[in-house]
Amino acid sequence: MSKNFAKPYRPRVPHLQKTISPVIDSLVTMETPDTAGPDSPPANTYAGVALLGWMERSQAIRFLTEDCWFEPALTESAAESLWLEWRGRAASLPAREASVPEPLPLTQAENAHAARFLQFVGSIGLSGVEVIKIDPMQLVAGQYHIAIDVAATHAQRCADDSAWIERLLPTSPSNPQLNMNFLRRNMDTEVVIDLPHGEFIFGVHPHGGFGPKELLGHVMAVRAGKRLLLGKGYHRLFARVSAVGGSLPERLSLVGLDPTSVSPPSASSDADGLDIFGARPALFADFFTEGLAMPVYLRKKRYQLQIHARWIATNES
């Protein structure tokens, strides 16, 4: 890859192929500053894409220097220069209304699945959730990077529309196998739990015991003022849009609508209007837009829950 952004700046959603692989190819071969790399991802990395221009300065520098692979490694100064270029592109966009996408009627099969999904989330304590069918490209994005290789794993598990609907709005828990290691030091104890992904917490189970709890993996949106923010499910939705070539009506998706909402701050410190309430918020479509979506190699992460229990004795007051 060359040192200069060779392709002209054209905010658009290009036509995508029917599989994830051409999406990876089209993004990874984009000419971007200082992102030279091999034809295939280096060891322990994922092919990814980032909306660098919408990140805050400190967030972007940390992302580029700690979460991304570059050869040679970026200095903080080089990372800031790279961020400033992509920030300028985002800031030069015309103002966006980014209004709530219009909900569309559900088919009979979609209504049946929505009922099963709502029954499932109700059984695990989530109330007030709705299911809507929308064009996901119009959702406001608050997460600014996606691992394309992770998205591809979702696509590989979905052979038909019913599998996709279950992937977007699951109706049962996944119950993955977890590896736990217990260590005792006198009266103190330590438990280390290896996780298959990062969406786990250590909490109380319905039966009363403590342990790892997997967060529900589903596509969820939340109201943010007059907009609809994608809260969860970025990889699943990216996989879905890519798998159908980005075409309509195939990319229309079922989304869980959270009953809560995000309120705008009393005063915004973002002069460029690039936050979720600003004049130029990131849209989910921008992950597919040449000139706004930056191809990156994301460092693979390992996830653990590390629980430490310290035995103490204190005097009664």
PDB file of N, CA, C and O in Angstrom, residues 154-213:
ATOM      1  N   HIS A 154     -19.997 -15.446  11.952  1.00  0.00           N
ATOM      2  CA  HIS A 154     -21.458 -15.425  12.020  1.00  0.00           C
ATOM      3  C   HIS A 154     -22.054 -15.850  10.683  1.00  0.00           C
ATOM      4  O   HIS A 154     -23.023 -16.617  10.637  1.00  0.00           O
ATOM      5  N   ALA A 155     -21.486 -15.355   9.597  1.00  0.00           N
ATOM      6  CA  ALA A 155     -22.011 -15.687   8.271  1.00  0.00           C
ATOM      7  C   ALA A 155     -21.880 -17.174   7.982  1.00  0.00           C
ATOM      8  O   ALA A 155     -22.757 -17.782   7.365  1.00  0.00           O
ATOM      9  N   GLN A 156     -20.787 -17.768   8.447  1.00  0.00           N
ATOM     10  CA  GLN A 156     -20.554 -19.189   8.183  1.00  0.00           C
ATOM     11  C   GLN A 156     -21.583 -20.082   8.868  1.00  0.00           C
ATOM     12  O   GLN A 156     -21.772 -21.230   8.464  1.00  0.00           O
ATOM     13  N   ARG A 157     -22.241 -19.586   9.880  1.00  0.00           N
ATOM     14  CA  ARG A 157     -23.205 -20.380  10.634  1.00  0.00           C
ATOM     15  C   ARG A 157     -24.644 -20.166  10.166  1.00  0.00           C
ATOM     16  O   ARG A 157     -25.575 -20.709  10.770  1.00  0.00           O
ATOM     17  N   CYS A 158     -24.826 -19.367   9.131  1.00  0.00           N
ATOM     18  CA  CYS A 158     -26.182 -19.025   8.691  1.00  0.00           C
ATOM     19  C   CYS A 158     -26.385 -19.449   7.240  1.00  0.00           C
ATOM     20  O   CYS A 158     -25.894 -18.785   6.321  1.00  0.00           O
ATOM     21  N   ALA A 159     -27.099 -20.547   7.064  1.00  0.00           N
ATOM     22  CA  ALA A 159     -27.319 -21.083   5.716  1.00  0.00           C
ATOM     23  C   ALA A 159     -28.575 -20.532   5.058  1.00  0.00           C
ATOM     24  O   ALA A 159     -28.713 -20.598   3.836  1.00  0.00           O
ATOM     25  N   ASP A 160     -29.513 -19.999   5.856  1.00  0.00           N
ATOM     26  CA  ASP A 160     -30.758 -19.498   5.278  1.00  0.00           C
ATOM     27  C   ASP A 160     -31.290 -18.360   6.140  1.00  0.00           C
ATOM     28  O   ASP A 160     -30.708 -17.983   7.161  1.00  0.00           O
ATOM     29  N   ASP A 161     -32.432 -17.807   5.713  1.00  0.00           N
ATOM     30  CA  ASP A 161     -32.996 -16.648   6.407  1.00  0.00           C
ATOM     31  C   ASP A 161     -33.375 -16.958   7.850  1.00  0.00           C
ATOM     32  O   ASP A 161     -33.216 -16.117   8.743  1.00  0.00           O
ATOM     33  N   SER A 162     -33.902 -18.159   8.108  1.00  0.00           N
ATOM     34  CA  SER A 162     -34.299 -18.498   9.473  1.00  0.00           C
ATOM     35  C   SER A 162     -33.086 -18.539  10.391  1.00  0.00           C
ATOM     36  O   SER A 162     -33.159 -18.133  11.562  1.00  0.00           O
ATOM     37  N   ALA A 163     -31.944 -19.028   9.872  1.00  0.00           N
ATOM     38  CA  ALA A 163     -30.719 -19.044  10.675  1.00  0.00           C
ATOM     39  C   ALA A 163     -30.239 -17.623  10.959  1.00  0.00           C
ATOM     40  O   ALA A 163     -29.745 -17.327  12.050  1.00  0.00           O
ATOM     41  N   TRP A 164     -30.390 -16.741   9.971  1.00  0.00           N
ATOM     42  CA  TRP A 164     -29.997 -15.343  10.181  1.00  0.00           C
ATOM     43  C   TRP A 164     -30.871 -14.686  11.239  1.00  0.00           C
ATOM     44  O   TRP A 164     -30.369 -13.942  12.096  1.00  0.00           O
ATOM     45  N   ILE A 165     -32.161 -14.918  11.191  1.00  0.00           N
ATOM     46  CA  ILE A 165     -33.048 -14.304  12.180  1.00  0.00           C
ATOM     47  C   ILE A 165     -32.678 -14.778  13.581  1.00  0.00           C
ATOM     48  O   ILE A 165     -32.645 -13.996  14.541  1.00  0.00           O
ATOM     49  N   GLU A 166     -32.381 -16.069  13.716  1.00  0.00           N
ATOM     50  CA  GLU A 166     -31.967 -16.607  15.019  1.00  0.00           C
ATOM     51  C   GLU A 166     -30.630 -16.016  15.449  1.00  0.00           C
ATOM     52  O   GLU A 166     -30.404 -15.785  16.641  1.00  0.00           O
ATOM     53  N   ARG A 167     -29.734 -15.765  14.501  1.00  0.00           N
ATOM     54  CA  ARG A 167     -28.436 -15.168  14.812  1.00  0.00           C
ATOM     55  C   ARG A 167     -28.604 -13.729  15.284  1.00  0.00           C
ATOM     56  O   ARG A 167     -27.904 -13.270  16.199  1.00  0.00           O
ATOM     57  N   LEU A 168     -29.531 -12.988  14.675  1.00  0.00           N
ATOM     58  CA  LEU A 168     -29.747 -11.590  15.061  1.00  0.00           C
ATOM     59  C   LEU A 168     -30.510 -11.479  16.372  1.00  0.00           C
ATOM     60  O   LEU A 168     -30.192 -10.628  17.211  1.00  0.00           O
ATOM     61  N   LEU A 169     -31.529 -12.327  16.540  1.00  0.00           N
ATOM     62  CA  LEU A 169     -32.348 -12.303  17.754  1.00  0.00           C
ATOM     63  C   LEU A 169     -32.476 -13.734  18.281  1.00  0.00           C
ATOM     64  O   LEU A 169     -33.438 -14.437  17.972  1.00  0.00           O
ATOM     65  N   PRO A 170     -31.504 -14.211  19.053  1.00  0.00           N
ATOM     66  CA  PRO A 170     -31.529 -15.604  19.530  1.00  0.00           C
ATOM     67  C   PRO A 170     -32.676 -15.850  20.499  1.00  0.00           C
ATOM     68  O   PRO A 170     -33.099 -14.957  21.235  1.00  0.00           O
ATOM     69  N   THR A 171     -33.166 -17.080  20.484  1.00  0.00           N
ATOM     70  CA  THR A 171     -34.296 -17.449  21.344  1.00  0.00           C
ATOM     71  C   THR A 171     -33.901 -18.457  22.416  1.00  0.00           C
ATOM     72  O   THR A 171     -34.770 -19.020  23.080  1.00  0.00           O
ATOM     73  N   SER A 172     -32.604 -18.691  22.594  1.00  0.00           N
ATOM     74  CA  SER A 172     -32.125 -19.595  23.644  1.00  0.00           C
ATOM     75  C   SER A 172     -30.696 -19.226  23.985  1.00  0.00           C
ATOM     76  O   SER A 172     -29.984 -18.640  23.158  1.00  0.00           O
ATOM     77  N   PRO A 173     -30.232 -19.560  25.189  1.00  0.00           N
ATOM     78  CA  PRO A 173     -28.849 -19.261  25.555  1.00  0.00           C
ATOM     79  C   PRO A 173     -27.879 -20.183  24.833  1.00  0.00           C
ATOM     80  O   PRO A 173     -28.241 -21.288  24.416  1.00  0.00           O
ATOM     81  N   SER A 174     -26.635 -19.756  24.692  1.00  0.00           N
ATOM     82  CA  SER A 174     -25.647 -20.566  23.970  1.00  0.00           C
ATOM     83  C   SER A 174     -24.921 -21.562  24.877  1.00  0.00           C
ATOM     84  O   SER A 174     -24.456 -22.595  24.418  1.00  0.00           O
ATOM     85  N   ASN A 175     -24.802 -21.248  26.183  1.00  0.00           N
ATOM     86  CA  ASN A 175     -24.170 -22.140  27.167  1.00  0.00           C
ATOM     87  C   ASN A 175     -22.809 -22.664  26.712  1.00  0.00           C
ATOM     88  O   ASN A 175     -22.593 -23.870  26.587  1.00  0.00           O
ATOM     89  N   PRO A 176     -21.839 -21.775  26.464  1.00  0.00           N
ATOM     90  CA  PRO A 176     -20.513 -22.243  26.039  1.00  0.00           C
ATOM     91  C   PRO A 176     -19.761 -22.917  27.189  1.00  0.00           C
ATOM     92  O   PRO A 176     -19.999 -22.628  28.367  1.00  0.00           O
ATOM     93  N   GLN A 177     -18.854 -23.825  26.844  1.00  0.00           N
ATOM     94  CA  GLN A 177     -18.012 -24.471  27.840  1.00  0.00           C
ATOM     95  C   GLN A 177     -16.917 -23.497  28.287  1.00  0.00           C
ATOM     96  O   GLN A 177     -16.279 -22.845  27.456  1.00  0.00           O
ATOM     97  N   LEU A 178     -16.702 -23.411  29.598  1.00  0.00           N
ATOM     98  CA  LEU A 178     -15.712 -22.495  30.150  1.00  0.00           C
ATOM     99  C   LEU A 178     -14.662 -23.271  30.938  1.00  0.00           C
ATOM    100  O   LEU A 178     -14.981 -24.255  31.615  1.00  0.00           O
ATOM    101  N   ASN A 179     -13.431 -22.825  30.849  1.00  0.00           N
ATOM    102  CA  ASN A 179     -12.331 -23.431  31.593  1.00  0.00           C
ATOM    103  C   ASN A 179     -12.045 -22.577  32.824  1.00  0.00           C
ATOM    104  O   ASN A 179     -11.751 -21.388  32.707  1.00  0.00           O
ATOM    105  N   MET A 180     -12.139 -23.182  34.021  1.00  0.00           N
ATOM    106  CA  MET A 180     -11.939 -22.455  35.274  1.00  0.00           C
ATOM    107  C   MET A 180     -10.759 -23.050  36.037  1.00  0.00           C
ATOM    108  O   MET A 180     -10.600 -24.264  36.110  1.00  0.00           O
ATOM    109  N   ASN A 181      -9.939 -22.176  36.597  1.00  0.00           N
ATOM    110  CA  ASN A 181      -8.814 -22.582  37.440  1.00  0.00           C
ATOM    111  C   ASN A 181      -8.960 -21.947  38.813  1.00  0.00           C
ATOM    112  O   ASN A 181      -9.156 -20.724  38.925  1.00  0.00           O
ATOM    113  N   PHE A 182      -8.868 -22.793  39.864  1.00  0.00           N
ATOM    114  CA  PHE A 182      -9.063 -22.350  41.239  1.00  0.00           C
ATOM    115  C   PHE A 182      -7.732 -22.426  41.969  1.00  0.00           C
ATOM    116  O   PHE A 182      -7.013 -23.425  41.890  1.00  0.00           O
ATOM    117  N   LEU A 183      -7.384 -21.355  42.675  1.00  0.00           N
ATOM    118  CA  LEU A 183      -6.132 -21.301  43.428  1.00  0.00           C
ATOM    119  C   LEU A 183      -6.419 -20.790  44.835  1.00  0.00           C
ATOM    120  O   LEU A 183      -7.121 -19.781  45.002  1.00  0.00           O
ATOM    121  N   ARG A 184      -5.871 -21.490  45.825  1.00  0.00           N
ATOM    122  CA  ARG A 184      -6.061 -21.070  47.220  1.00  0.00           C
ATOM    123  C   ARG A 184      -4.715 -20.734  47.830  1.00  0.00           C
ATOM    124  O   ARG A 184      -3.746 -21.487  47.695  1.00  0.00           O
ATOM    125  N   ARG A 185      -4.667 -19.582  48.507  1.00  0.00           N
ATOM    126  CA  ARG A 185      -3.488 -19.163  49.272  1.00  0.00           C
ATOM    127  C   ARG A 185      -3.930 -18.933  50.709  1.00  0.00           C
ATOM    128  O   ARG A 185      -4.462 -17.882  51.036  1.00  0.00           O
ATOM    129  N   ASN A 186      -3.730 -19.953  51.549  1.00  0.00           N
ATOM    130  CA  ASN A 186      -4.255 -19.938  52.919  1.00  0.00           C
ATOM    131  C   ASN A 186      -5.761 -19.725  52.864  1.00  0.00           C
ATOM    132  O   ASN A 186      -6.482 -20.537  52.308  1.00  0.00           O
ATOM    133  N   MET A 187      -6.243 -18.597  53.372  1.00  0.00           N
ATOM    134  CA  MET A 187      -7.684 -18.340  53.381  1.00  0.00           C
ATOM    135  C   MET A 187      -8.140 -17.490  52.192  1.00  0.00           C
ATOM    136  O   MET A 187      -9.330 -17.290  51.997  1.00  0.00           O
ATOM    137  N   ASP A 188      -7.182 -16.982  51.426  1.00  0.00           N
ATOM    138  CA  ASP A 188      -7.537 -16.197  50.244  1.00  0.00           C
ATOM    139  C   ASP A 188      -7.709 -17.140  49.049  1.00  0.00           C
ATOM    140  O   ASP A 188      -7.040 -18.168  48.949  1.00  0.00           O
ATOM    141  N   THR A 189      -8.587 -16.769  48.147  1.00  0.00           N
ATOM    142  CA  THR A 189      -8.836 -17.599  46.972  1.00  0.00           C
ATOM    143  C   THR A 189      -8.826 -16.751  45.699  1.00  0.00           C
ATOM    144  O   THR A 189      -9.095 -15.540  45.733  1.00  0.00           O
ATOM    145  N   GLU A 190      -8.520 -17.426  44.607  1.00  0.00           N
ATOM    146  CA  GLU A 190      -8.497 -16.763  43.306  1.00  0.00           C
ATOM    147  C   GLU A 190      -9.055 -17.735  42.269  1.00  0.00           C
ATOM    148  O   GLU A 190      -8.694 -18.914  42.251  1.00  0.00           O
ATOM    149  N   VAL A 191      -9.944 -17.225  41.421  1.00  0.00           N
ATOM    150  CA  VAL A 191     -10.521 -18.019  40.347  1.00  0.00           C
ATOM    151  C   VAL A 191     -10.270 -17.287  39.034  1.00  0.00           C
ATOM    152  O   VAL A 191     -10.548 -16.090  38.915  1.00  0.00           O
ATOM    153  N   VAL A 192      -9.711 -18.008  38.064  1.00  0.00           N
ATOM    154  CA  VAL A 192      -9.479 -17.458  36.733  1.00  0.00           C
ATOM    155  C   VAL A 192     -10.319 -18.258  35.738  1.00  0.00           C
ATOM    156  O   VAL A 192     -10.204 -19.488  35.670  1.00  0.00           O
ATOM    157  N   ILE A 193     -11.169 -17.566  35.006  1.00  0.00           N
ATOM    158  CA  ILE A 193     -12.080 -18.207  34.060  1.00  0.00           C
ATOM    159  C   ILE A 193     -11.740 -17.735  32.652  1.00  0.00           C
ATOM    160  O   ILE A 193     -11.811 -16.537  32.359  1.00  0.00           O
ATOM    161  N   ASP A 194     -11.335 -18.661  31.784  1.00  0.00           N
ATOM    162  CA  ASP A 194     -11.065 -18.328  30.388  1.00  0.00           C
ATOM    163  C   ASP A 194     -12.383 -18.224  29.632  1.00  0.00           C
ATOM    164  O   ASP A 194     -13.245 -19.103  29.730  1.00  0.00           O
ATOM    165  N   LEU A 195     -12.536 -17.143  28.855  1.00  0.00           N
ATOM    166  CA  LEU A 195     -13.793 -16.859  28.174  1.00  0.00           C
ATOM    167  C   LEU A 195     -13.627 -16.978  26.662  1.00  0.00           C
ATOM    168  O   LEU A 195     -12.576 -16.616  26.120  1.00  0.00           O
ATOM    169  N   PRO A 196     -14.650 -17.441  25.959  1.00  0.00           N
ATOM    170  CA  PRO A 196     -14.569 -17.519  24.496  1.00  0.00           C
ATOM    171  C   PRO A 196     -14.688 -16.162  23.812  1.00  0.00           C
ATOM    172  O   PRO A 196     -14.280 -15.994  22.666  1.00  0.00           O
ATOM    173  N   HIS A 197     -15.265 -15.188  24.501  1.00  0.00           N
ATOM    174  CA  HIS A 197     -15.370 -13.824  23.973  1.00  0.00           C
ATOM    175  C   HIS A 197     -15.553 -12.876  25.151  1.00  0.00           C
ATOM    176  O   HIS A 197     -15.615 -13.296  26.313  1.00  0.00           O
ATOM    177  N   GLY A 198     -15.624 -11.588  24.877  1.00  0.00           N
ATOM    178  CA  GLY A 198     -15.602 -10.602  25.941  1.00  0.00           C
ATOM    179  C   GLY A 198     -16.933 -10.293  26.595  1.00  0.00           C
ATOM    180  O   GLY A 198     -16.966  -9.527  27.571  1.00  0.00           O
ATOM    181  N   GLU A 199     -18.033 -10.857  26.120  1.00  0.00           N
ATOM    182  CA  GLU A 199     -19.341 -10.465  26.633  1.00  0.00           C
ATOM    183  C   GLU A 199     -19.792 -11.374  27.779  1.00  0.00           C
ATOM    184  O   GLU A 199     -20.777 -12.109  27.677  1.00  0.00           O
ATOM    185  N   PHE A 200     -19.029 -11.330  28.871  1.00  0.00           N
ATOM    186  CA  PHE A 200     -19.366 -12.043  30.092  1.00  0.00           C
ATOM    187  C   PHE A 200     -19.190 -11.104  31.278  1.00  0.00           C
ATOM    188  O   PHE A 200     -18.364 -10.189  31.259  1.00  0.00           O
ATOM    189  N   ILE A 201     -19.971 -11.347  32.321  1.00  0.00           N
ATOM    190  CA  ILE A 201     -19.776 -10.693  33.612  1.00  0.00           C
ATOM    191  C   ILE A 201     -19.758 -11.768  34.688  1.00  0.00           C
ATOM    192  O   ILE A 201     -20.138 -12.917  34.444  1.00  0.00           O
ATOM    193  N   PHE A 202     -19.298 -11.403  35.871  1.00  0.00           N
ATOM    194  CA  PHE A 202     -19.386 -12.295  37.022  1.00  0.00           C
ATOM    195  C   PHE A 202     -20.549 -11.794  37.870  1.00  0.00           C
ATOM    196  O   PHE A 202     -20.520 -10.686  38.398  1.00  0.00           O
ATOM    197  N   GLY A 203     -21.612 -12.599  37.953  1.00  0.00           N
ATOM    198  CA  GLY A 203     -22.809 -12.119  38.629  1.00  0.00           C
ATOM    199  C   GLY A 203     -23.564 -13.226  39.326  1.00  0.00           C
ATOM    200  O   GLY A 203     -23.057 -14.340  39.515  1.00  0.00           O
ATOM    201  N   VAL A 204     -24.803 -12.906  39.698  1.00  0.00           N
ATOM    202  CA  VAL A 204     -25.653 -13.833  40.426  1.00  0.00           C
ATOM    203  C   VAL A 204     -26.572 -14.544  39.439  1.00  0.00           C
ATOM    204  O   VAL A 204     -27.242 -13.905  38.622  1.00  0.00           O
ATOM    205  N   HIS A 205     -26.601 -15.860  39.502  1.00  0.00           N
ATOM    206  CA  HIS A 205     -27.490 -16.645  38.658  1.00  0.00           C
ATOM    207  C   HIS A 205     -28.894 -16.700  39.269  1.00  0.00           C
ATOM    208  O   HIS A 205     -29.059 -16.454  40.476  1.00  0.00           O
ATOM    209  N   PRO A 206     -29.896 -16.998  38.468  1.00  0.00           N
ATOM    210  CA  PRO A 206     -31.272 -17.047  38.994  1.00  0.00           C
ATOM    211  C   PRO A 206     -31.442 -17.981  40.185  1.00  0.00           C
ATOM    212  O   PRO A 206     -32.258 -17.716  41.063  1.00  0.00           O
ATOM    213  N   HIS A 207     -30.664 -19.071  40.226  1.00  0.00           N
ATOM    214  CA  HIS A 207     -30.790 -20.005  41.340  1.00  0.00           C
ATOM    215  C   HIS A 207     -30.074 -19.507  42.591  1.00  0.00           C
ATOM    216  O   HIS A 207     -30.135 -20.143  43.641  1.00  0.00           O
ATOM    217  N   GLY A 208     -29.346 -18.383  42.488  1.00  0.00           N
ATOM    218  CA  GLY A 208     -28.744 -17.789  43.666  1.00  0.00           C
ATOM    219  C   GLY A 208     -27.236 -17.894  43.746  1.00  0.00           C
ATOM    220  O   GLY A 208     -26.616 -17.214  44.550  1.00  0.00           O
ATOM    221  N   GLY A 209     -26.600 -18.735  42.927  1.00  0.00           N
ATOM    222  CA  GLY A 209     -25.158 -18.876  42.988  1.00  0.00           C
ATOM    223  C   GLY A 209     -24.438 -17.814  42.181  1.00  0.00           C
ATOM    224  O   GLY A 209     -25.002 -17.188  41.281  1.00  0.00           O
ATOM    225  N   PHE A 210     -23.164 -17.603  42.516  1.00  0.00           N
ATOM    226  CA  PHE A 210     -22.319 -16.679  41.757  1.00  0.00           C
ATOM    227  C   PHE A 210     -21.602 -17.421  40.639  1.00  0.00           C
ATOM    228  O   PHE A 210     -21.309 -18.610  40.757  1.00  0.00           O
ATOM    229  N   GLY A 211     -21.277 -16.712  39.587  1.00  0.00           N
ATOM    230  CA  GLY A 211     -20.526 -17.329  38.507  1.00  0.00           C
ATOM    231  C   GLY A 211     -20.529 -16.475  37.265  1.00  0.00           C
ATOM    232  O   GLY A 211     -21.129 -15.393  37.227  1.00  0.00           O
ATOM    233  N   PRO A 212     -19.851 -16.936  36.204  1.00  0.00           N
ATOM    234  CA  PRO A 212     -19.832 -16.179  34.949  1.00  0.00           C
ATOM    235  C   PRO A 212     -21.198 -16.194  34.282  1.00  0.00           C
ATOM    236  O   PRO A 212     -21.883 -17.222  34.252  1.00  0.00           O
ATOM    237  N   LYS A 213     -21.599 -15.057  33.760  1.00  0.00           N
ATOM    238  CA  LYS A 213     -22.876 -14.934  33.062  1.00  0.00           C
ATOM    239  C   LYS A 213     -22.613 -14.334  31.689  1.00  0.00           C
ATOM    240  O   LYS A 213     -22.043 -13.250  31.574  1.00  0.00           O
TER     241      LYS A 213
END
